[in-house]
Amino acid sequence: MTDGASVSMETLLNHEVVRDIIDDVSQEIKERRSFVPPICDVFYTPYTILQDEDHYHFNIDQETKKQLPNIIGNNVQKVVGVESLEGAAMDTIKENFSRSRTIGIVFSGGPAPGGHNVIAGLYDAAKKANPANKVIGFYMGPDGIIEGNSVIITKELVDKYRNVGGFTMIKTGRTKIDSQEKMSLSRENCKAMGLDAIVVVGGDDSNTNAAFMAQEMFDDGIQVIGVPKTIDGDIQVKDVHGHVLCAMSFGFHTAARSFAKNISDLCSDGSSDVKYWHVCKVMGRVASHLALEVALQTHANLTLIGEDLANYIDMERKNIAEEEGIIDYTAFGMTLRHLSRVICKAIMKRAAVGKNYGVIVIPEGLLEFIDEVQIFIIKLNSIIAEYNEVHDTDFHITFPLLEDKLEYLRRMVRGIRQSGPTIWNARDDELFNDIPDFFQEGLLRERDSHGNFQFSQVKTEKVLMQMVEDYLDILKEKGRYKVGINNDYFRRSMAKAGLDPDVIGPSIFRNYNGDPFCLVKEDIFTHKTLKKALVRDGVITEDDPVPPAVMKIYNKSVPKLKVQTHFYGYDGRGGDPTRFDCKYTYNLGMTVFSLVANGATGQMAAIKNLEKDFSLWEPIGIPIAPLMHLEERGGKMALVLEKSLVDLESNAFRVVKAMRDTWLSATPDEDHYRKPGPLRFTGASEEELPMTLVLNSISD
Ligand code: FBP
């Protein structure tokens, strides 16, 4: 072996191996760049046209008709390949398709793996149709359109980013073109640049924006096409009869696989050193699709689904009220306290079989579904606003400390309120006191510029786990939270210490009857109470110490909850796309060109049959306007694209629900963790499609 120290720096840096190591471009990226995603059959034909599919119907909001008159009449359009036609029709198609165009493209919102391939697909299709076609990328998201900040997309640029993650090529931003001023600036810039079309790659809000831009630029002849992007997976489109037109936004699969890989590694680590509960929050601003997919991929012990919690009914509370002939409205909807109890129960059940470890998946948007949190926000907003108005001062200046604010609320409960409405009752106070200080503080203080509470600022996993820890401490003191002791281990330990397990066992365990795991009796919760039990049963006398072997068993039965919290989001969002996302996005890019070349506007590019075999994928355009409805945004009603939440009737959710107990694995057997493995770009991959899609496509 060469002595490294003797090699000169120059030689070292020029060494073939070292050059490879310090090269910014890894082997993986080289392979990615050279991968050519398969394309749908229609794109092999020299031309494509659009065929109206008027058998799909939508519930159209009257307001959309008013605000988006030029695009509300759009139909779903199918991209159809054309080899050759007779005479004039063919000439028209050729002329339209091959006309030289300038197409602008922008990324909007959070990154999602596959975005670069949308550009690559669009670029390749545009250049194939006419090498004079130009694709222009707007920098830094919609700000690039407003400010006219752009770059010409070249072959070199496209080749550098083929099949590579991130939105690095032209960056992204969250600005919305939501004022007349921004809209006019955008329109003027697009006109000045001679754009024929603009492509908005974004989520629900960005596609909403695309629809308004399509309306605004209609008379200028500038077409606007949307592309369904977001790792959250909440752009899913069905028509009124439930026909699936877009099963999933792009980027979801990669992000879910990335989270699942990391979480499944925690499952392995956790079940090896058996001492940690790993609590993993996964992105998804509102919908829990990512958490659901992670559950399917990893079989983590407990996965919370926000949409499921919203439906919660406290049956005990409801039944008691019914017996009294009244309806207890507080029984409907999940509270933070109850949710923490659900987690405690899972932890205790596993502890009872000796598993003082596990993995919990929490969706980022969870708190959106807790009625109580929503109610707190509404009530506190109103209390603070009322106070400010009545006193002509700022609530936070009068009550700078959390304790002062809480005291103000308590006074309201006691009826000694200084002003304002009596909407804060004893139950609010009780529930509010149950939540950790830092969350109380957040609820009382943090508001964005529109006066809205910022969920994203809350460490949901910490809020919950603090409540869990507090409650488990109480249960521990009551002797109800114990780690189960393996019966065989107990017997061996006693025998080794010269003690009779059949004498000690019944005295300290509540189930010394052959169960594989024994639980220490509830009234034994300290060394003193342990001794008391042994003395009571005549196992030892008052003067004897507790035998060390018995003490050791007792100490093992006392749970120590060690929690590690993790957040998976930005990492998966920046990951290199799975083959599924590579194929999907490249074909989306090609679909965009077909829509543009055929004069479409106000349409969202999509691939129908995404959940089926690739040979059945069908490029289509979906009209955006009919998908919009009125929602409250920043205190006003606005037309927006509806987010798709987890459907509790879907196969994917029902499977996860049915497997809950199995995956909790509160049994002496092994856990049921599943290893999805790392993303494999080359070679055989375990699965090619999001599991959610596979499951949801199954029908009788
Ligand atoms: P998009 O809807 O724009 O794709 O972004 C979704 C998301 O990745 C969420 O999962 C997450 O809550 C959010 O972005 C984080 O936003 P930010 O980048 O502003 O921190």
XYZ file of C-alpha atoms and ligand atoms in Angstrom:
720
model
C 0.000 0.000 0.000
C 1.307 3.472 -0.880
C 2.120 5.767 1.997
C -0.404 8.580 1.401
C 1.768 11.221 3.051
C 4.496 10.778 0.450
C 2.212 11.653 -2.493
C 2.397 15.276 -3.548
C -0.852 17.205 -3.492
C -0.679 17.751 -7.239
C -0.244 14.036 -7.932
C -2.983 13.210 -5.469
C -5.497 15.577 -7.014
C -4.689 14.315 -10.490
C -4.969 10.679 -9.531
C -7.733 8.970 -11.497
C -9.453 7.680 -8.352
C -9.242 11.026 -6.599
C -10.553 12.837 -9.662
C -13.596 10.584 -9.624
C -14.133 11.218 -5.939
C -13.929 14.993 -6.156
C -15.985 15.208 -9.337
C -19.349 16.862 -8.539
C -21.090 14.436 -10.838
C -21.533 11.000 -9.294
C -21.985 7.768 -11.219
C -25.653 7.797 -10.203
C -26.166 11.203 -11.811
C -24.331 10.120 -14.959
C -26.712 7.170 -15.242
C -29.699 9.372 -14.564
C -28.707 11.897 -17.178
C -28.417 9.239 -19.841
C -31.720 7.524 -19.005
C -34.378 8.053 -21.646
C -37.831 7.586 -20.138
C -40.280 5.577 -22.229
C -42.937 7.650 -23.948
C -46.615 6.966 -24.519
C -47.434 5.548 -27.955
C -49.087 8.766 -29.183
C -45.796 10.594 -28.903
C -44.161 8.296 -31.444
C -46.470 9.672 -34.135
C -45.251 12.749 -36.019
C -48.220 14.885 -34.908
C -50.804 14.892 -32.207
C -54.260 16.431 -32.082
C -56.759 16.862 -29.258
C -60.022 15.010 -29.138
C -62.809 16.434 -26.945
C -64.027 13.897 -24.405
C -67.379 15.452 -23.562
C -68.638 12.443 -21.616
C -66.792 13.652 -18.491
C -68.841 16.029 -16.359
C -68.124 18.286 -13.387
C -70.194 20.183 -10.842
C -69.633 23.724 -11.940
C -69.725 26.584 -9.470
C -71.763 29.545 -10.761
C -69.030 31.899 -9.631
C -66.520 30.137 -11.905
C -68.789 30.799 -14.869
C -68.754 34.478 -13.962
C -65.048 34.819 -13.265
C -63.600 32.477 -15.894
C -66.007 32.734 -18.841
C -63.408 32.058 -21.529
C -62.237 28.724 -20.181
C -65.240 27.369 -18.289
C -66.540 25.648 -21.418
C -63.381 23.548 -21.860
C -63.764 19.785 -22.064
C -61.421 17.014 -21.073
C -59.202 16.520 -24.119
C -57.443 13.362 -25.151
C -54.113 13.581 -26.969
C -54.385 11.515 -30.124
C -51.516 10.579 -32.429
C -51.744 11.345 -36.137
C -49.619 9.466 -38.667
C -51.130 10.843 -41.821
C -54.428 12.168 -43.083
C -55.649 12.958 -46.534
C -55.363 16.420 -48.049
C -56.127 19.757 -46.467
C -56.831 18.421 -42.948
C -53.311 17.085 -42.778
C -51.869 20.343 -44.007
C -53.680 22.262 -41.278
C -52.514 19.840 -38.597
C -48.940 20.017 -39.843
C -49.006 23.781 -40.018
C -50.454 24.217 -36.528
C -48.222 21.638 -34.979
C -45.003 22.768 -36.571
C -45.471 26.511 -36.312
C -42.562 28.136 -34.487
C -43.445 28.949 -30.872
C -41.986 30.440 -27.717
C -43.158 28.702 -24.582
C -42.429 29.912 -21.064
C -42.339 27.568 -18.084
C -42.316 28.283 -14.352
C -42.098 26.211 -11.190
C -44.409 27.358 -8.443
C -44.499 26.329 -4.771
C -42.435 23.644 -3.064
C -40.075 21.467 -5.106
C -41.255 18.018 -6.195
C -39.075 15.318 -7.749
C -39.526 15.132 -11.519
C -39.922 18.843 -12.272
C -36.829 18.896 -14.481
C -38.290 16.112 -16.597
C -41.400 18.191 -17.286
C -39.043 20.737 -18.823
C -37.113 17.970 -20.634
C -40.305 16.439 -22.080
C -41.590 19.823 -23.188
C -38.217 20.792 -24.639
C -37.758 17.533 -26.564
C -41.291 17.600 -27.960
C -41.027 21.275 -28.912
C -37.696 20.812 -30.658
C -38.930 17.702 -32.441
C -41.953 19.615 -33.767
C -39.831 22.526 -34.903
C -36.173 23.069 -34.032
C -36.866 26.818 -34.057
C -39.221 26.472 -31.083
C -37.945 28.162 -27.935
C -38.531 27.197 -24.308
C -37.937 29.908 -21.742
C -37.682 29.256 -18.033
C -38.823 31.859 -15.537
C -36.481 32.189 -12.597
C -37.483 31.916 -8.938
C -41.104 30.998 -9.489
C -43.916 33.414 -10.386
C -41.684 36.349 -9.386
C -39.811 35.570 -12.603
C -42.975 36.200 -14.637
C -43.848 39.375 -12.748
C -40.315 40.725 -13.045
C -39.549 39.269 -16.474
C -36.577 37.336 -15.079
C -35.946 34.390 -17.385
C -33.430 32.149 -19.097
C -33.497 30.398 -22.475
C -33.573 26.668 -21.905
C -30.788 25.048 -23.920
C -30.021 21.416 -24.682
C -26.999 21.580 -22.330
C -29.187 22.818 -19.501
C -31.829 20.158 -20.120
C -29.240 17.377 -20.404
C -27.657 18.411 -17.119
C -30.910 17.929 -15.231
C -32.564 14.973 -16.955
C -34.051 12.605 -14.336
C -32.429 14.658 -11.563
C -34.364 15.961 -8.544
C -34.928 19.464 -7.233
C -36.033 22.529 -9.146
C -32.437 23.690 -9.297
C -32.429 24.568 -12.997
C -34.723 27.592 -12.705
C -35.561 27.545 -8.950
C -39.017 28.082 -7.542
C -40.948 30.504 -5.373
C -44.259 30.848 -3.569
C -45.403 34.241 -4.861
C -48.965 34.223 -6.134
C -50.090 36.300 -9.086
C -53.126 37.310 -7.097
C -53.547 41.020 -7.656
C -54.479 42.999 -10.713
C -51.117 44.730 -10.556
C -49.141 41.461 -10.572
C -51.403 40.072 -13.284
C -50.886 43.133 -15.510
C -47.119 43.042 -15.042
C -47.097 39.327 -15.918
C -49.228 39.887 -18.962
C -47.046 42.746 -20.228
C -43.875 40.698 -19.713
C -45.304 37.669 -21.526
C -46.406 39.870 -24.407
C -43.050 41.645 -24.576
C -41.277 38.275 -24.680
C -43.531 37.154 -27.532
C -44.757 34.133 -25.609
C -47.276 31.847 -27.249
C -47.849 29.932 -24.078
C -46.911 29.741 -20.454
C -46.730 26.554 -18.416
C -47.306 26.656 -14.659
C -45.926 23.635 -12.816
C -47.541 23.831 -9.427
C -49.972 22.690 -6.757
C -53.629 23.561 -6.175
C -53.032 27.283 -5.669
C -50.666 27.519 -8.630
C -53.099 25.752 -10.947
C -55.774 28.115 -9.668
C -53.428 30.928 -10.670
C -52.916 29.281 -14.062
C -56.680 29.350 -14.668
C -56.893 33.066 -13.862
C -53.886 33.778 -16.075
C -55.507 31.805 -18.902
C -58.601 33.968 -18.545
C -56.578 37.202 -18.362
C -54.348 36.409 -21.348
C -57.049 34.817 -23.473
C -57.510 37.821 -25.723
C -53.748 38.177 -26.170
C -53.677 34.643 -27.530
C -51.277 33.527 -24.796
C -52.194 30.013 -23.750
C -51.740 28.891 -20.143
C -51.297 25.237 -19.214
C -50.993 23.823 -15.665
C -49.073 20.739 -14.530
C -50.103 18.850 -11.346
C -47.121 19.068 -9.019
C -46.877 18.509 -5.261
C -45.370 15.842 -3.090
C -48.481 16.179 -0.896
C -50.410 14.126 -3.473
C -53.494 16.287 -2.997
C -54.125 17.048 -6.663
C -56.240 14.117 -7.719
C -59.014 14.637 -10.235
C -62.196 12.656 -10.729
C -65.236 13.696 -12.702
C -68.673 13.845 -11.140
C -69.226 10.119 -11.798
C -65.966 9.165 -10.100
C -63.937 8.526 -13.270
C -60.308 9.068 -12.351
C -58.602 11.579 -14.638
C -55.504 12.347 -12.581
C -54.763 9.786 -9.890
C -51.839 11.611 -8.302
C -49.667 14.696 -8.615
C -46.033 14.102 -9.514
C -43.317 13.958 -6.863
C -45.532 12.101 -4.393
C -44.050 8.698 -5.138
C -40.427 9.781 -4.707
C -41.092 11.719 -1.515
C -43.086 8.859 -0.007
C -40.394 6.315 -0.941
C -37.715 8.530 0.529
C -39.597 9.000 3.809
C -40.441 5.304 3.876
C -36.813 4.292 3.413
C -35.679 6.487 6.309
C -38.541 5.433 8.534
C -38.056 1.759 7.819
C -34.391 2.185 8.770
C -35.597 3.605 12.078
C -37.804 0.523 12.441
C -34.658 -1.596 12.106
C -32.670 0.534 14.504
C -35.529 0.712 17.003
C -36.121 -3.017 17.004
C -32.388 -3.586 17.493
C -31.547 -1.435 20.483
C -35.142 -1.665 21.754
C -35.095 1.554 23.748
C -36.542 4.349 21.597
C -39.917 5.417 20.364
C -39.233 7.173 17.070
C -41.893 9.751 16.285
C -41.733 10.736 12.633
C -43.602 13.690 11.238
C -43.953 13.509 7.472
C -44.812 16.378 5.163
C -48.198 17.023 3.755
C -49.451 20.499 4.623
C -53.055 19.352 4.998
C -53.819 15.943 3.472
C -52.323 12.759 4.948
C -51.651 10.934 1.649
C -47.910 10.770 2.332
C -48.417 9.326 5.814
C -50.818 6.743 4.382
C -48.324 5.676 1.716
C -45.543 5.505 4.320
C -47.748 3.245 6.453
C -48.211 0.904 3.507
C -44.524 0.957 2.655
C -43.125 0.459 6.165
C -45.831 -1.067 8.380
C -44.754 1.313 11.134
C -46.416 0.555 14.458
C -48.829 3.469 14.473
C -49.723 5.876 11.671
C -52.141 8.690 12.349
C -54.281 9.887 9.451
C -55.689 13.388 9.914
C -58.824 12.785 7.858
C -59.648 9.771 10.016
C -59.377 11.761 13.229
C -61.756 14.442 11.979
C -64.444 11.780 11.898
C -63.878 10.661 15.448
C -66.806 10.175 17.793
C -66.266 9.577 21.489
C -68.848 6.792 21.814
C -68.649 6.645 25.594
C -69.448 10.340 25.942
C -72.117 10.134 23.253
C -73.834 7.111 24.865
C -73.866 8.647 28.342
C -75.528 11.756 26.928
C -78.025 9.699 24.965
C -79.040 7.845 28.113
C -79.825 11.220 29.633
C -81.816 12.086 26.529
C -79.439 14.805 25.362
C -76.898 15.220 22.610
C -73.343 15.901 23.728
C -71.832 17.792 20.831
C -68.421 17.685 22.475
C -68.376 13.930 21.785
C -67.919 14.626 18.091
C -64.436 15.330 16.792
C -61.022 14.474 18.167
C -59.392 16.421 20.972
C -55.663 16.682 21.583
C -56.151 14.978 24.901
C -57.930 12.039 23.360
C -55.363 11.775 20.603
C -52.570 11.638 23.141
C -54.500 8.832 24.866
C -54.643 6.897 21.590
C -50.856 7.094 21.364
C -50.449 6.198 25.061
C -52.617 3.139 24.578
C -50.448 1.946 21.705
C -47.266 2.500 23.711
C -48.677 0.701 26.744
C -49.916 -2.257 24.712
C -46.477 -2.807 23.211
C -44.759 -2.279 26.554
C -46.961 -5.006 28.029
C -45.276 -7.522 25.715
C -41.829 -6.201 26.477
C -41.629 -3.843 23.493
C -40.698 -0.520 24.967
C -39.901 0.865 21.547
C -41.641 1.511 18.265
C -42.232 3.859 15.383
C -45.079 6.365 15.035
C -45.852 8.298 11.851
C -47.611 11.645 12.212
C -48.800 13.673 9.220
C -47.681 17.280 9.184
C -51.232 18.554 8.699
C -52.653 16.622 11.655
C -53.707 19.620 13.729
C -55.891 20.833 10.837
C -58.203 17.939 11.645
C -58.463 18.442 15.393
C -61.698 20.355 15.893
C -60.591 21.522 19.268
C -57.498 23.216 17.829
C -59.602 24.866 15.140
C -62.077 25.997 17.766
C -59.296 27.346 20.004
C -57.960 29.323 17.068
C -61.340 30.791 16.180
C -62.218 31.589 19.802
C -58.849 33.090 20.658
C -58.800 35.154 17.460
C -62.162 36.532 18.400
C -61.248 37.148 22.074
C -58.035 38.951 21.138
C -59.720 41.009 18.411
C -62.562 41.966 20.762
C -60.127 42.942 23.503
C -58.101 45.095 21.144
C -61.212 46.844 19.894
C -62.768 47.503 23.284
C -59.532 48.652 24.917
C -58.032 50.250 21.839
C -54.784 48.547 22.715
C -52.902 45.381 21.910
C -53.780 42.266 23.885
C -50.155 41.125 23.741
C -48.850 44.410 25.140
C -51.276 44.330 28.065
C -50.566 40.643 28.700
C -46.989 40.030 27.636
C -46.540 36.782 29.564
C -48.268 33.495 28.909
C -49.370 33.355 32.547
C -51.046 36.784 32.220
C -52.918 35.670 29.123
C -54.038 32.455 30.792
C -55.226 34.403 33.803
C -57.288 36.634 31.509
C -58.917 33.532 30.040
C -59.544 32.073 33.498
C -61.232 35.285 34.540
C -63.560 34.898 31.592
C -64.468 31.428 32.835
C -65.108 32.776 36.332
C -67.263 35.508 34.863
C -64.885 38.283 35.963
C -63.974 39.069 32.418
C -62.760 42.527 31.782
C -64.462 42.796 28.431
C -65.339 40.787 25.385
C -67.575 37.859 24.685
C -68.194 34.924 26.982
C -67.062 32.346 24.517
C -64.315 30.847 26.672
C -65.915 28.254 28.919
C -64.722 25.893 31.622
C -64.274 23.039 29.157
C -62.118 25.241 26.901
C -60.069 26.170 29.910
C -59.637 22.580 31.011
C -58.613 21.368 27.560
C -56.365 24.343 27.004
C -54.571 23.733 30.284
C -53.895 20.223 29.109
C -51.701 21.250 26.216
C -48.012 22.108 26.536
C -46.968 25.684 27.348
C -45.201 26.296 24.072
C -48.308 25.309 22.110
C -50.536 27.439 24.348
C -48.144 30.287 23.707
C -48.245 29.657 19.958
C -52.039 29.564 19.881
C -52.222 32.765 21.844
C -49.601 34.641 19.960
C -48.687 33.553 16.496
C -50.704 34.929 13.613
C -49.592 35.607 10.067
C -50.129 38.906 8.287
C -53.744 37.920 7.494
C -54.383 37.151 11.157
C -54.320 33.396 10.512
C -52.721 30.825 12.738
C -49.630 29.249 11.201
C -49.858 25.494 11.556
C -46.505 25.031 9.881
C -44.834 26.780 12.823
C -46.030 24.160 15.277
C -43.937 21.169 16.143
C -46.952 18.858 16.066
C -44.953 15.807 17.058
C -43.581 17.641 20.099
C -47.012 18.940 21.142
C -48.412 15.452 21.080
C -45.492 13.656 22.628
C -45.318 16.083 25.502
C -48.953 15.286 26.292
C -48.243 11.582 25.876
C -45.281 11.736 28.228
C -47.274 13.645 30.839
C -50.110 11.137 30.725
C -47.800 8.122 30.773
C -46.137 9.561 33.879
C -49.510 9.588 35.584
C -50.226 6.030 34.455
C -46.806 4.960 35.648
C -47.479 6.422 39.070
C -50.784 4.564 39.127
C -48.891 1.370 38.286
C -50.737 0.885 34.998
C -47.920 1.482 32.541
C -45.461 -1.411 32.823
C -43.010 -3.278 30.685
C -43.983 -6.940 30.407
C -41.395 -9.454 31.636
C -40.715 -12.483 29.525
C -41.930 -15.470 31.509
C -39.025 -17.739 30.513
C -36.516 -15.056 31.355
C -38.176 -14.563 34.733
C -38.099 -18.265 35.520
C -34.451 -18.575 34.501
C -33.440 -15.522 36.559
C -35.211 -16.819 39.643
C -33.773 -20.304 39.289
C -30.277 -18.849 38.855
C -30.736 -16.876 42.083
C -31.953 -19.985 43.908
C -35.514 -18.647 44.180
C -38.724 -20.437 43.311
C -40.382 -18.593 40.380
C -43.734 -20.148 41.271
C -43.576 -18.472 44.675
C -42.321 -15.074 43.553
C -44.379 -14.965 40.315
C -47.900 -14.972 41.785
C -46.832 -12.423 44.379
C -45.551 -9.773 41.978
C -47.353 -10.448 38.691
C -51.016 -9.964 37.884
C -50.998 -12.639 35.145
C -48.616 -15.337 36.284
C -50.636 -17.993 34.535
C -48.457 -19.079 31.639
C -48.785 -15.887 29.634
C -45.568 -15.357 27.699
C -45.181 -11.875 29.225
C -45.981 -11.098 32.852
C -47.133 -7.723 34.095
C -46.216 -6.479 37.567
C -49.298 -5.833 39.708
C -50.719 -2.310 39.634
C -50.211 -1.824 43.391
C -46.492 -2.457 43.003
C -45.058 0.813 41.697
C -42.074 1.547 43.979
C -39.395 -0.465 45.758
C -41.429 0.001 48.954
C -44.627 -1.372 47.453
C -42.663 -4.263 45.970
C -41.374 -5.203 49.389
C -44.831 -4.779 50.882
C -46.271 -7.263 48.373
C -43.569 -9.857 49.068
C -44.000 -9.480 52.826
C -47.799 -9.638 52.513
C -47.535 -12.931 50.655
C -44.996 -14.332 53.111
C -42.260 -14.565 50.500
C -39.903 -12.539 52.705
C -40.138 -11.083 56.207
C -40.188 -7.424 57.146
C -36.506 -7.654 58.090
C -35.378 -9.255 54.820
C -34.239 -7.159 51.917
C -35.913 -7.737 48.554
C -33.749 -10.354 46.812
C -31.548 -8.590 44.184
C -32.827 -10.880 41.380
C -36.426 -9.844 42.160
C -35.379 -6.201 42.390
C -33.773 -6.532 38.955
C -36.982 -7.945 37.487
C -38.995 -5.131 39.035
C -36.603 -2.485 37.704
C -36.926 -3.965 34.232
C -40.686 -3.638 34.458
C -40.492 0.114 35.051
C -40.766 1.793 31.646
C -38.502 4.613 30.653
C -40.038 6.362 27.684
C -37.306 7.653 25.420
C -38.591 9.572 22.439
C -36.687 10.631 19.347
C -38.543 12.996 17.045
C -37.812 13.299 13.336
C -39.165 15.393 10.517
C -39.145 14.109 6.961
C -40.047 16.594 4.285
C -37.452 18.768 2.645
C -35.151 15.785 2.133
C -37.722 13.743 0.208
C -38.879 16.797 -1.671
C -35.367 17.325 -2.992
C -34.759 13.662 -3.833
C -33.974 12.318 -7.293
C -37.172 11.001 -8.873
C -38.157 7.359 -8.898
C -38.486 5.748 -12.311
C -42.240 6.233 -11.951
C -41.855 9.976 -11.422
C -39.248 10.189 -14.228
C -41.615 8.557 -16.713
C -44.650 10.401 -15.440
C -43.102 13.852 -15.626
C -41.360 13.357 -18.961
C -44.686 12.339 -20.488
C -46.400 15.267 -18.744
C -43.908 17.578 -20.461
C -44.725 16.016 -23.827
C -48.443 16.304 -23.083
C -47.967 19.995 -22.348
C -46.495 20.491 -25.805
C -49.398 18.668 -27.475
C -51.861 20.887 -25.596
C -49.978 24.029 -26.564
C -49.518 22.960 -30.188
C -53.246 22.371 -30.465
C -54.284 25.717 -29.029
C -55.495 24.582 -25.580
C -55.605 27.021 -22.690
C -56.837 26.792 -19.106
C -56.088 23.060 -19.206
C -53.974 20.968 -16.858
C -51.759 18.332 -18.463
C -52.377 14.894 -16.990
C -51.896 11.212 -17.619
C -54.985 9.065 -17.322
C -54.590 5.431 -16.203
C -51.480 6.310 -14.239
C -52.383 3.513 -11.864
C -52.326 0.975 -14.681
C -49.601 -0.525 -16.807
C -47.527 2.001 -18.742
C -48.907 0.740 -22.058
C -52.326 2.045 -20.923
C -51.195 5.547 -19.963
C -53.232 8.165 -21.777
C -52.076 11.794 -22.058
C -54.975 14.211 -21.574
C -55.821 17.813 -20.813
C -58.162 18.450 -17.871
C -60.100 21.729 -17.756
C -59.053 23.575 -14.589
C -61.991 25.983 -14.250
C -64.687 23.320 -13.639
C -62.590 21.920 -10.770
C -62.714 25.178 -8.852
C -65.044 26.143 -6.056
C -65.439 28.926 -3.510
C -63.397 28.721 -0.317
C -62.610 31.135 2.466
C -59.097 32.531 1.997
C -57.712 35.316 4.141
C -61.187 36.351 5.275
C -62.672 36.445 1.748
C -64.385 33.896 -0.443
C -62.141 32.949 -3.367
C -62.299 30.489 -6.245
C -59.718 27.767 -5.740
C -58.937 24.271 -6.886
C -60.211 21.851 -4.289
C -57.542 19.849 -2.427
C -58.030 16.096 -2.444
C -57.986 14.662 1.041
C -57.570 11.020 2.019
C -60.809 9.257 1.177
C -61.782 7.128 4.160
C -63.719 4.825 1.826
C -60.668 4.242 -0.380
C -59.046 0.822 -0.537
C -55.716 2.257 0.589
C -57.137 3.715 3.793
C -59.292 0.663 4.490
C -56.273 -1.629 4.157
C -54.209 0.493 6.542
C -57.111 0.535 9.001
C -57.561 -3.221 8.752
C -53.852 -3.783 9.382
C -53.594 -1.393 12.347
C -53.516 -4.042 15.061
C -51.188 -6.302 13.116
C -48.705 -3.494 12.479
C -48.908 -2.288 16.061
C -47.559 -5.767 16.831
C -48.504 -5.655 20.479
C -47.818 -9.383 20.647
C -44.794 -11.350 21.769
C -43.969 -12.164 18.123
C -41.694 -10.222 15.843
C -42.810 -6.849 14.505
C -44.254 -6.707 10.999
C -41.962 -4.013 9.634
C -41.539 -3.918 5.880
C -38.358 -2.703 4.221
C -39.070 -0.823 0.996
C -35.318 -0.397 0.506
C -33.577 2.518 -1.098
C -34.669 4.009 -4.397
C -33.048 1.991 -7.144
C -32.828 3.864 -10.371
C -31.123 1.052 -12.208
C -31.835 -2.624 -11.666
C -35.049 -4.198 -10.506
C -37.094 -2.127 -8.119
C -39.501 -3.668 -5.703
C -42.442 -1.627 -6.784
C -42.949 0.820 -9.583
C -46.105 2.609 -8.502
C -47.302 4.297 -5.334
C -49.037 1.581 -3.318
C -51.954 3.917 -2.699
C -52.616 3.984 -6.450
C -52.292 0.249 -6.823
C -54.757 -0.375 -4.003
C -57.226 2.283 -5.081
C -57.399 0.896 -8.599
C -58.657 -2.485 -7.382
C -62.348 -3.033 -7.973
C -64.645 -6.045 -8.083
P -46.518 22.538 -2.573
O -47.958 22.311 -2.268
O -46.217 23.891 -3.053
O -46.001 21.493 -3.519
O -45.680 22.367 -1.237
C -46.017 21.393 -0.330
C -45.006 21.283 0.778
O -43.922 20.500 0.392
C -45.718 20.741 2.005
O -45.627 19.368 2.112
C -45.089 21.511 3.133
O -46.016 21.714 4.158
C -44.742 22.802 2.525
O -44.500 22.546 1.177
C -43.554 23.466 3.151
O -43.435 24.730 2.622
P -42.143 25.645 2.674
O -41.305 25.251 1.511
O -42.667 27.005 2.479
O -41.464 25.418 3.977
